[in-house]
Amino acid sequence: MAGGDSPAETKKGSSKTSKNSKDSSKESTLKQKSPAEFFAENKNIAGFDNPGKSLYTTVRELVENALDSSESISELPEVEVTIEEIGKSKFNSMIGLIDRERVDTKLYDDYETDKAREKRLVKEARASEIQAKNLASGKKNKEPGVSKVLKARGEASYYKVTCKDNGKGMPHDDIPNMFGRVLSGTKYGLKQTRGKFGLGAKMALIWSKMSTGLPIEISSSMKSQNYVTFCRLDIDIHRNIPHIHLHEKKANKEKWHGAEIQVVIEGNWTTYRSKILHYMRQMAVITPYAQFLFRFISETPEKNVTVKFTRRTDVMPPIPIETKHHPSSVDLLLIKRLVTDTSKKTLLQFLQNEFVNINKNLAARLIGEMGPDFSPGMAVKSVTSQQMVRIHQLFRQAKFDDPSGDCLSPAGEYNLRLGIIKELHPDMVATHSGSVDFFLESMFSAQVFEGHPFIVEAGVSVGGRDVKQASHILLLFIHGINIFRFANRIPLLFEQGGDVVTRTALKRINWNSYKINQTQDKIGVFVSIVSTKIPFKGTGKEYIGDDISEIATAVKSAIQQCCIQLKSKIVKRLQAREQQERKRSLSRYIPDATGAVYEVLKQMTEEHTKKRKRYKEEETAMLEKVSKLIITKETLKEKLAEHVEQVDYEMALEYATQSGVSEEPRENIYLQQLNPNHSNFIDLHSPTFVFRLIL
């Protein structure tokens, strides 16, 4: 064929084109990922960055779930956490593997040549010699560095984490989905919650499946149930469904209620030991009404750790209440979802019942402002996408009352103060809260950002026997300031530098103006923020940004209020110290003054005896006492000391009358909690105490 391709070439070209089209269609095939698969691939989002952080996050999630469970039934929380170290041999037996000796040693990452081994041994011998010399001379030895050959790069550490509580427990049939289906749970909705992602123990199960392949074990019983549910399961990550190994009921002979969760994961206790202990201690500060028992069980008994944080009060904050959305906080997508899910028939009923701060009158005015296409009686399900945009625009422009803070549950000024005193033993402490407990009524003076209410509570402490040690080991210690940060009553331990609390404490508070020495005094700054929406920054949600002016202003104001209280106490203490110094100075001169006065009296007595000089009757009587040794140098000294004491007492009495009764001397008193059967009482709250009236 002139000017054309041969049939063979045409056939060859068409087959090639067909093959390419098949490949391209194969490449363009859409794939879906389940929520469990997404979080497994992006585990750092949920705080599972590495084995050490994963161990910390697992403990945190289990503890917070336990507290939520107990508080939901108004039960004083009792939480037991155990981390048990599992050696390689024990782990292999758990998964059915047989230990195998190395054959080709050069294949492994920790292989060491003869020359390298000789060099290492010489170095270790030299280090041992230096330590022995330091020990003999009384010098302090440095901690020996960890040898690189102690653990190979691929050798992992495994831990069994167990958390037991006395909470409400879980329904028998719901347990598989509560643990084995990601993004399903009971905490979704507009409500103050401890969780950051709504994953809870599900992410620990995903990490367990990724690192050990072992299932999670759950024991649970609800109040008044005569059985305990036991469930062993793992998760099908690709399908996001639970894979149940065992699901049965056992007799509940001890009438126990609560949950016990056990999971085996890869972790690193060595690097995250301080963080985990710090977390438990800060949780004891913000929840002094809870009792925590923490245990670490090592393969080496000397490394075992047991810490008990005792309950110091039985006054619990109110349970957070689920609330409705404020009109200024919703977006277009949320409006569409609310329209789809609402059970209301008309637009007027929808606006009145699905949002806070919109009553019937305001709803009618809003509908009138939307335009002729809207009417109070129109079916809400008939609202079009364009009309939803109009509703959204009006919500953004209209003026609404601020939402109430009644749905929030702050720790309370009393609990915050008690937690600080219990754990840190400061010399002085001051607290301030946006929530005010006044006898039987709780008035929550909440502030607002983007339509969400929030309450800031703060405490500032000075001194304390534990603060210095904690600042070096556990706390963020900058220029003598220990920073404690809480969001929805959970501690925030990471990414402190960018947090609004840290920046405010370091840059916006003039500590010197409150008589507090930032470089010398041991200052503790405690700030707790509760809200229906905490504006976390970063993927890990570990700090609150400094860019929200409402929160930054509230944090600064709360810390300043504490500083004002402390300034008053510090000034009183300084005045008392000056008064004591004056007394000490006067007492120092008593012997010299007594000697001088007595010499003058003796000289006057001699003049009177020789009749060189005449004195008044009163003076003559006193001189006769001197001559008869009724008045001596010692008696003058005693009288002068009594006079100094009297003057000091009168000044102290005048000072106490003007400024209130002095706080010293003072002893710590812990009241025994009531018998649980005595439930008929009323609590009258104050920032510094709770008065319980038994009816």
XYZ file of C-alpha atoms in Angstrom:
695
model
C 0.000 0.000 0.000
C 1.530 3.175 -1.197
C 1.777 5.906 1.385
C 0.238 3.692 4.127
C 1.189 1.241 6.880
C 1.370 -2.468 6.136
C -1.362 -4.680 7.665
C 1.217 -6.299 9.976
C 2.360 -2.920 11.290
C -1.237 -1.800 11.749
C -2.081 -4.911 13.746
C 1.050 -4.555 15.855
C 0.297 -0.896 16.578
C -3.303 -1.554 17.517
C -2.332 -4.342 19.927
C 0.193 -2.005 21.574
C -2.438 0.712 21.931
C -4.852 -1.786 23.434
C -2.268 -2.887 26.000
C -1.522 0.729 27.022
C -5.210 1.491 27.442
C -5.620 -1.554 29.707
C -2.652 -0.469 31.836
C -3.959 3.087 32.116
C -7.426 1.874 33.080
C -5.828 -0.363 35.721
C -3.860 2.608 37.112
C -6.913 4.880 37.198
C -9.054 2.434 39.175
C -10.396 4.177 42.288
C -9.392 2.690 45.611
C -10.937 3.269 49.001
C -9.436 3.125 52.467
C -11.288 2.304 55.621
C -10.963 4.672 58.618
C -8.924 2.013 60.440
C -6.573 1.718 57.464
C -6.140 5.493 57.304
C -5.190 5.796 60.974
C -2.911 2.762 60.717
C -0.971 4.494 57.936
C -1.054 7.874 59.700
C -0.682 6.757 63.300
C 1.354 9.835 64.224
C -1.846 11.897 63.960
C -3.230 10.051 66.982
C 0.014 10.270 68.987
C 1.578 6.939 67.994
C 4.741 8.414 66.460
C 7.188 5.832 67.846
C 7.175 2.944 70.338
C 7.838 5.187 73.350
C 5.155 7.730 72.457
C 2.782 4.871 71.631
C 3.195 3.443 75.148
C 2.512 6.877 76.661
C -0.532 7.504 74.443
C -1.967 4.062 75.215
C -1.766 4.751 78.961
C -3.283 8.189 78.488
C -6.216 6.965 76.403
C -7.057 4.149 78.818
C -6.851 6.399 81.901
C -9.054 9.080 80.350
C -11.646 6.508 79.280
C -11.640 5.145 82.838
C -12.215 8.597 84.359
C -15.026 9.386 81.912
C -16.695 6.076 82.705
C -16.618 6.615 86.484
C -17.694 10.258 86.335
C -20.630 9.449 84.031
C -22.307 7.601 86.936
C -21.047 10.048 89.601
C -18.749 7.383 91.043
C -15.512 8.510 92.686
C -12.896 7.158 90.252
C -10.511 4.376 91.243
C -8.062 3.652 88.427
C -5.335 1.011 88.423
C -2.707 1.081 85.664
C -0.102 -1.647 85.232
C 2.684 -1.805 82.653
C 4.372 -5.190 82.598
C 7.615 -5.652 80.699
C 7.610 -8.743 78.457
C 10.921 -10.298 77.457
C 11.647 -11.688 74.038
C 11.305 -15.329 75.090
C 7.976 -14.732 76.841
C 6.655 -12.755 73.889
C 7.670 -15.479 71.448
C 5.855 -18.060 73.566
C 2.751 -15.837 73.619
C 2.604 -15.787 69.824
C 3.736 -19.403 69.410
C 7.297 -18.842 68.198
C 10.270 -20.944 69.259
C 13.476 -19.125 70.248
C 16.200 -19.663 67.674
C 19.928 -19.197 68.124
C 21.801 -17.053 65.606
C 23.664 -18.934 62.922
C 25.129 -16.241 60.683
C 26.129 -13.592 63.258
C 27.546 -11.266 60.584
C 24.037 -10.917 59.185
C 22.810 -8.930 62.176
C 22.948 -5.177 62.725
C 24.679 -5.490 66.118
C 27.521 -7.658 64.808
C 30.838 -6.552 66.318
C 34.261 -7.289 64.843
C 37.142 -8.461 67.026
C 38.884 -5.114 66.620
C 35.736 -3.157 67.563
C 35.122 -5.417 70.566
C 38.691 -4.931 71.796
C 38.369 -1.174 71.426
C 35.053 -1.165 73.313
C 36.415 -3.265 76.178
C 39.419 -0.943 76.590
C 37.094 2.037 76.691
C 34.824 0.397 79.269
C 37.826 -0.583 81.420
C 39.065 3.029 81.362
C 35.633 4.296 82.309
C 35.419 1.814 85.210
C 38.826 2.954 86.449
C 37.765 6.601 86.383
C 34.541 5.774 88.273
C 36.509 3.884 90.926
C 38.835 6.881 91.412
C 35.882 9.271 91.665
C 34.206 6.995 94.180
C 37.357 6.876 96.308
C 37.731 10.667 96.249
C 34.022 11.290 96.916
C 33.302 12.819 93.523
C 29.991 12.227 91.784
C 30.078 9.813 88.855
C 28.333 10.599 85.601
C 25.696 8.220 84.352
C 27.388 5.675 82.082
C 26.387 5.884 78.450
C 24.336 3.061 76.963
C 26.447 0.793 74.789
C 25.362 0.613 71.181
C 25.576 -3.168 71.157
C 23.128 -3.682 73.991
C 20.156 -3.750 71.671
C 19.999 -4.276 67.946
C 18.183 -1.872 65.706
C 15.397 -4.352 64.976
C 15.060 -5.707 68.517
C 11.838 -4.459 70.071
C 10.557 -4.129 73.652
C 7.065 -5.352 74.471
C 4.733 -4.397 77.305
C 1.378 -5.555 78.592
C -0.708 -2.501 79.544
C -3.676 -3.086 81.867
C -6.169 -0.479 83.053
C -8.963 -1.251 85.514
C -11.678 1.145 86.709
C -14.908 1.238 88.714
C -16.972 2.963 86.022
C -20.296 2.208 84.387
C -19.005 -0.675 82.250
C -20.166 -1.465 78.712
C -23.194 -3.315 77.337
C -22.364 -6.905 76.390
C -23.442 -6.621 72.744
C -21.773 -3.249 72.101
C -18.228 -4.171 73.159
C -17.011 -5.564 69.787
C -18.021 -2.426 67.873
C -16.825 -0.081 70.626
C -13.285 -1.462 70.267
C -13.146 -2.947 66.801
C -14.750 -0.276 64.644
C -12.914 3.042 64.217
C -14.953 6.281 64.409
C -17.810 4.664 66.293
C -18.473 5.522 69.928
C -20.628 7.246 72.519
C -18.703 10.526 72.855
C -19.570 12.160 69.534
C -21.646 15.330 69.714
C -21.139 18.894 70.902
C -19.888 18.282 74.406
C -16.847 18.835 76.606
C -14.866 15.590 76.320
C -11.409 14.473 77.380
C -10.643 12.708 74.112
C -8.806 14.476 71.312
C -9.743 12.273 68.336
C -12.567 10.041 69.531
C -10.396 6.956 68.991
C -9.824 5.910 72.600
C -8.547 2.370 72.947
C -9.203 1.629 69.258
C -5.877 3.173 68.252
C -4.110 1.114 70.906
C -5.685 -1.980 69.339
C -4.521 -0.906 65.862
C -0.978 -0.345 67.215
C -1.117 -3.722 68.939
C -2.092 -5.399 65.673
C 0.708 -3.587 63.828
C 3.451 -4.240 66.405
C 2.578 -7.564 68.059
C -0.411 -9.060 66.240
C -2.003 -9.925 69.594
C -5.685 -9.202 70.353
C -7.059 -6.934 73.055
C -8.868 -8.378 76.084
C -11.819 -6.637 77.733
C -13.647 -7.514 80.939
C -16.691 -5.415 81.776
C -19.732 -5.381 83.992
C -22.435 -2.813 84.509
C -24.104 -1.976 87.808
C -26.582 -4.593 89.024
C -25.399 -7.118 86.420
C -24.869 -10.647 87.699
C -22.326 -11.439 84.990
C -19.005 -10.136 83.676
C -18.487 -9.885 79.937
C -15.159 -11.169 78.653
C -14.199 -10.353 75.079
C -11.010 -11.069 73.151
C -10.852 -9.428 69.742
C -8.731 -7.667 67.167
C -9.629 -5.491 64.207
C -9.857 -6.128 60.500
C -8.052 -2.976 59.444
C -9.022 -3.116 55.751
C -12.741 -3.634 56.443
C -12.907 -1.647 59.723
C -14.839 -4.367 61.531
C -14.079 -6.334 64.718
C -12.647 -9.829 64.520
C -13.978 -11.626 67.611
C -11.915 -14.448 69.114
C -14.042 -14.980 72.213
C -17.146 -13.254 73.568
C -18.700 -14.786 76.680
C -20.381 -14.119 80.004
C -18.932 -15.135 83.369
C -20.425 -15.080 86.843
C -19.997 -11.793 88.707
C -19.500 -13.150 92.212
C -17.814 -9.989 93.555
C -20.609 -7.666 92.304
C -17.932 -5.639 90.533
C -18.772 -2.959 87.986
C -16.414 -1.220 85.614
C -13.999 -2.275 82.903
C -10.574 -3.888 82.691
C -8.679 -3.557 79.407
C -5.492 -5.424 78.601
C -3.368 -4.913 75.484
C 0.153 -6.021 74.496
C 2.104 -3.493 72.434
C 5.609 -2.556 71.411
C 6.915 0.333 73.500
C 9.881 2.025 75.129
C 9.620 2.517 78.897
C 13.163 3.859 79.253
C 12.677 6.969 77.123
C 9.085 7.739 78.182
C 9.212 6.776 81.843
C 9.316 10.392 83.046
C 6.517 11.445 80.701
C 4.191 8.674 81.883
C 4.871 9.400 85.565
C 4.517 13.126 84.934
C 1.168 12.509 83.232
C -0.102 10.487 86.196
C 1.040 13.150 88.638
C -0.582 15.993 86.713
C -3.770 13.964 86.410
C -3.724 13.649 90.226
C -3.427 17.464 90.426
C -6.469 18.159 88.241
C -8.565 15.270 89.668
C -7.869 15.130 93.425
C -11.179 13.292 93.872
C -9.751 10.267 92.000
C -7.473 7.551 93.316
C -4.714 6.273 91.028
C -2.481 3.262 91.473
C 0.346 2.967 88.946
C 2.665 -0.042 88.705
C 5.545 -0.858 86.392
C 6.644 -4.488 86.592
C 10.083 -5.117 85.130
C 11.873 -8.348 84.360
C 14.472 -6.981 86.790
C 12.697 -6.583 90.184
C 14.964 -3.681 91.222
C 13.468 -1.575 88.412
C 9.869 -2.036 89.562
C 7.903 1.173 90.191
C 4.773 1.598 92.315
C 3.166 5.004 92.794
C -0.137 5.649 94.556
C -1.951 8.965 94.256
C -4.421 9.081 97.126
C -7.847 10.687 96.930
C -8.073 13.864 99.034
C -11.689 14.902 98.456
C -14.984 13.423 97.394
C -16.244 16.612 95.755
C -16.620 15.961 92.025
C -17.258 18.473 89.219
C -20.652 18.282 87.506
C -21.036 15.970 84.514
C -20.607 17.823 81.172
C -23.876 18.268 79.309
C -24.306 17.837 75.566
C -25.450 21.093 74.039
C -26.702 22.400 70.714
C -24.732 24.447 68.234
C -24.528 28.204 68.455
C -25.587 29.835 65.159
C -22.265 31.676 64.789
C -20.249 28.438 65.121
C -21.830 26.400 62.307
C -20.588 26.007 58.746
C -22.498 25.124 55.588
C -21.743 21.411 55.838
C -23.033 21.262 59.415
C -26.245 23.065 58.461
C -26.845 20.469 55.731
C -26.284 17.628 58.184
C -28.602 19.176 60.776
C -31.314 19.618 58.139
C -30.914 15.981 57.100
C -30.952 14.591 60.652
C -33.628 16.823 62.219
C -36.970 15.398 63.261
C -38.655 18.808 63.100
C -41.130 19.519 60.346
C -41.030 23.272 59.737
C -38.198 25.758 59.318
C -39.394 27.697 62.392
C -39.233 24.574 64.567
C -35.831 23.676 63.119
C -34.256 27.038 63.989
C -35.892 27.100 67.404
C -34.907 23.577 68.481
C -31.607 22.758 66.747
C -29.651 25.843 67.883
C -29.034 27.594 71.201
C -30.099 31.181 71.842
C -32.790 31.192 69.124
C -36.285 31.481 70.584
C -39.545 31.515 68.628
C -39.595 35.280 68.199
C -35.973 35.476 66.975
C -36.517 32.500 64.649
C -39.485 34.303 63.023
C -37.386 37.481 62.612
C -34.548 35.513 61.003
C -36.923 33.821 58.558
C -38.391 37.195 57.651
C -34.880 38.497 56.948
C -34.024 35.539 54.688
C -36.334 36.710 51.913
C -39.650 35.901 50.218
C -38.604 32.324 49.418
C -38.680 31.465 53.121
C -41.644 31.123 55.459
C -42.034 29.875 59.053
C -44.244 26.994 57.994
C -42.165 25.748 55.053
C -40.972 22.147 55.282
C -37.386 22.108 56.471
C -36.623 19.090 54.278
C -37.535 21.162 51.222
C -34.784 23.738 51.854
C -32.486 23.793 48.829
C -28.695 24.054 48.793
C -28.911 27.701 47.712
C -31.293 28.473 50.568
C -28.907 26.801 53.024
C -26.193 29.183 51.819
C -28.524 32.085 52.596
C -29.157 30.711 56.123
C -25.412 30.347 56.643
C -24.738 33.900 55.487
C -27.369 35.289 57.846
C -26.000 33.278 60.773
C -22.573 34.824 60.181
C -23.905 38.383 60.012
C -26.690 38.406 62.616
C -26.140 39.226 66.280
C -26.819 36.478 68.820
C -26.443 36.236 72.585
C -23.325 34.411 73.725
C -23.778 30.749 74.634
C -24.001 29.809 78.301
C -21.264 27.930 80.105
C -23.730 25.680 81.945
C -22.814 22.780 79.646
C -19.159 22.907 80.765
C -17.551 21.074 83.666
C -14.447 22.857 84.972
C -12.373 21.224 87.710
C -13.424 23.926 90.157
C -11.268 26.305 92.149
C -11.496 24.147 95.264
C -10.302 20.996 93.466
C -7.536 22.850 91.636
C -6.223 24.381 94.857
C -6.439 21.062 96.691
C -4.645 19.228 93.867
C -1.789 21.744 93.852
C -1.368 21.590 97.641
C -1.607 17.787 97.702
C 1.012 17.121 95.036
C 3.467 20.054 95.273
C 3.239 21.283 98.896
C 3.854 24.952 97.994
C 4.544 27.715 100.515
C 1.793 29.849 99.005
C -0.901 29.202 96.409
C -3.595 31.328 94.785
C -6.341 30.222 92.414
C -8.858 31.893 90.141
C -11.723 30.485 88.126
C -14.195 31.806 85.578
C -16.763 29.540 87.234
C -18.204 30.661 90.552
C -19.780 28.168 92.969
C -22.122 30.064 95.279
C -23.865 27.844 97.804
C -26.293 25.666 95.854
C -26.067 27.361 92.481
C -23.256 27.032 89.961
C -22.820 30.161 87.889
C -20.475 29.564 85.002
C -19.155 32.867 83.732
C -17.972 31.541 80.386
C -16.239 33.480 77.654
C -16.709 32.766 73.965
C -14.646 32.234 70.826
C -16.204 31.381 67.457
C -19.512 30.578 69.133
C -17.998 28.082 71.613
C -18.045 28.785 75.371
C -14.852 28.280 77.363
C -13.756 28.701 80.978
C -10.198 29.371 82.142
C -9.068 28.326 85.614
C -5.630 29.227 86.891
C -3.424 28.653 89.893
C -0.039 30.134 90.806
C 2.128 28.669 93.542
C 5.358 29.867 95.106
C 7.853 27.557 96.773
C 7.267 23.964 97.757
C 9.560 21.130 98.643
C 8.756 19.125 95.507
C 8.816 21.859 92.893
C 12.566 22.122 92.376
C 13.040 18.385 91.934
C 10.051 18.116 89.638
C 11.212 21.028 87.519
C 14.479 19.312 86.682
C 12.966 15.918 85.969
C 9.426 16.347 84.818
C 8.214 19.860 84.209
C 8.814 22.571 81.698
C 11.309 24.655 83.679
C 12.035 28.065 82.192
C 13.518 30.887 84.256
C 12.235 29.357 87.503
C 8.683 28.834 86.178
C 7.037 25.403 86.171
C 4.246 25.231 83.592
C 1.262 22.897 84.039
C -1.212 22.937 81.139
C -4.620 21.253 81.036
C -7.268 21.108 78.298
C -10.679 19.663 79.188
C -9.082 18.374 82.394
C -6.288 16.367 80.748
C -2.569 17.263 80.978
C -0.709 18.547 77.909
C 2.937 17.477 78.036
C 4.354 18.083 74.562
C 5.103 21.128 72.390
C 5.070 23.508 75.351
C 6.948 26.334 73.664
C 4.162 27.428 71.323
C 1.340 27.101 73.843
C -0.679 30.157 74.858
C -0.080 29.424 78.560
C 3.706 29.233 78.178
C 3.917 32.394 76.085
C 1.667 34.305 78.463
C 3.546 33.237 81.597
C 6.940 34.104 80.108
C 6.238 37.212 78.042
C 3.065 38.934 79.247
C 3.271 38.737 83.047
C 5.473 41.222 84.902
C 6.273 39.035 87.898
C 8.338 41.701 89.668
C 5.309 43.967 89.975
C 3.685 41.275 92.128
C 6.746 40.940 94.420
C 7.608 37.578 92.784
C 11.219 37.000 91.757
C 11.098 35.099 88.468
C 14.718 33.964 88.638
C 14.887 32.945 92.319
C 11.411 31.881 93.420
C 10.045 28.467 92.537
C 6.940 29.471 90.616
C 4.254 27.013 89.520
C 1.736 28.152 86.890
C -1.350 25.973 86.446
C -3.893 26.771 83.725
C -6.912 24.629 82.852
C -9.119 25.433 79.859
C -12.436 23.669 79.279
C -14.634 24.119 76.219
C -16.920 22.313 73.807
C -14.154 22.861 71.255
C -10.492 23.157 72.251
C -8.585 24.948 69.434
C -5.576 22.619 69.363
C -2.718 23.264 66.974
C -0.648 20.707 65.082
C -1.500 17.164 64.104
C -0.780 15.807 67.574
C -3.178 18.253 69.295
C -0.690 18.846 72.099
C -0.868 22.627 72.487
C -3.290 25.542 72.175
C -2.199 28.285 69.819
C -1.425 31.830 70.799
C -3.419 33.344 67.939
C -6.900 33.349 69.516
C -7.102 36.679 71.297
C -10.102 35.746 73.465
C -8.275 32.782 75.016
C -4.946 34.624 75.334
C -6.661 37.522 77.125
C -8.565 35.187 79.458
C -5.395 33.234 80.348
C -3.479 36.434 81.110
C -6.312 37.803 83.233
C -6.650 34.561 85.228
C -2.908 34.411 85.979
C -2.900 38.095 86.958
C -5.791 37.539 89.375
C -3.743 34.809 91.064
C -0.700 37.087 91.197
C -2.737 39.848 92.851
C -3.789 37.408 95.586
C -0.188 36.264 96.026
C 1.082 39.838 96.178
C -1.180 40.499 99.160
C 0.153 37.386 100.915
C 3.767 38.196 100.058
C 3.415 41.779 101.328
C 1.948 40.482 104.592
C 4.786 38.015 104.922
C 7.359 40.742 104.217
C 5.761 43.015 106.820
C 5.786 40.190 109.356
C 9.434 39.521 108.522
C 10.312 43.222 108.976
C 8.482 43.243 112.290
C 10.397 40.183 113.406
C 13.639 41.817 112.318
C 12.802 44.946 114.327
C 12.157 42.799 117.372
C 15.422 40.956 116.831
C 17.295 44.269 116.536
C 15.766 45.633 119.738
C 16.525 42.415 121.589
C 20.123 42.601 120.396
C 20.624 45.954 122.168
C 18.906 44.958 125.435
C 22.168 43.965 127.270
C 23.982 47.196 126.313
C 20.965 49.369 127.095
C 20.450 47.595 130.431
C 24.115 48.102 131.411
C 24.022 51.801 130.543
C 20.763 52.449 132.421
C 21.964 50.538 135.478
C 25.229 52.531 135.615
C 23.230 55.763 135.531
C 20.997 54.519 138.344
C 24.011 53.557 140.470
C 25.553 56.976 139.959
C 22.266 58.668 140.928
C 22.064 56.459 144.052
C 25.565 57.514 145.168
C 24.686 61.207 144.700
C 21.459 60.737 146.664
C 23.280 58.930 149.492
C 25.872 61.718 149.812
C 23.055 64.297 149.598
C 24.748 66.054 146.732
C 21.518 66.170 144.797
C 17.874 66.000 145.775
C 15.329 63.972 143.778
C 11.582 63.724 143.653
C 9.744 61.274 145.865
C 9.175 58.712 143.089
C 12.784 58.881 141.986
C 13.972 58.553 145.584
C 11.882 55.390 146.051
C 13.394 53.857 142.932
C 16.944 54.758 144.024
C 16.346 53.124 147.403
C 15.358 49.909 145.570
C 18.612 50.119 143.638
C 20.619 50.513 146.853
C 18.782 47.589 148.465
C 19.449 45.487 145.294
C 15.731 45.113 144.631
C 16.446 46.607 141.199
C 19.472 44.957 139.654
C 20.973 44.722 136.246
C 19.169 41.392 135.662
C 15.772 42.723 136.703
C 16.194 45.689 134.360
C 17.091 43.281 131.562
C 13.952 41.210 132.212
C 11.703 44.290 132.326
C 13.156 45.648 129.085
C 12.646 42.289 127.347
C 9.030 42.203 128.583
C 8.505 45.709 127.232
C 9.826 44.706 123.769
C 7.497 41.676 123.785
C 4.533 43.865 124.749
C 5.254 46.393 122.014
C 5.669 43.567 119.477
C 2.370 41.994 120.580
C 0.493 45.287 120.312
C 1.899 45.923 116.824
C 1.015 42.369 115.733
C -2.530 42.770 117.117
C -2.994 46.059 115.279
C -1.630 44.487 112.064
C -3.922 41.445 112.374
C -6.932 43.698 113.005
C -6.229 45.728 109.881
C -5.313 42.896 107.495
C -7.195 39.889 108.854
C -6.153 36.939 110.959
C -2.699 35.637 110.139
C -2.460 32.283 108.347
C 0.389 31.114 110.587
C 0.638 28.805 112.403
C -1.323 26.372 110.252
C -1.525 22.586 110.001
C -2.735 20.393 107.156
C -5.997 18.688 108.058
C -7.551 15.977 105.883
C -11.113 15.035 106.729
C -12.232 11.441 106.474
C -14.749 10.966 103.679
C -18.315 10.121 104.537
C -19.716 6.644 104.584
C -20.940 5.947 101.017
C -24.380 5.157 102.452
C -24.713 8.740 103.712
C -25.874 10.270 100.448
C -28.314 12.830 101.804
C -26.247 16.014 102.024
C -25.705 19.426 100.427
C -22.311 20.888 99.482
C -21.780 24.623 99.977
C -18.816 25.627 97.823
C -16.085 28.186 98.370
C -12.799 28.666 96.483
C -10.878 27.422 99.522
C -13.211 24.917 101.177
C -16.433 22.954 100.821
C -18.891 22.919 103.727
C -20.973 19.725 103.736
C -24.393 19.984 105.368
C -25.734 16.529 106.308
C -29.519 16.425 106.235
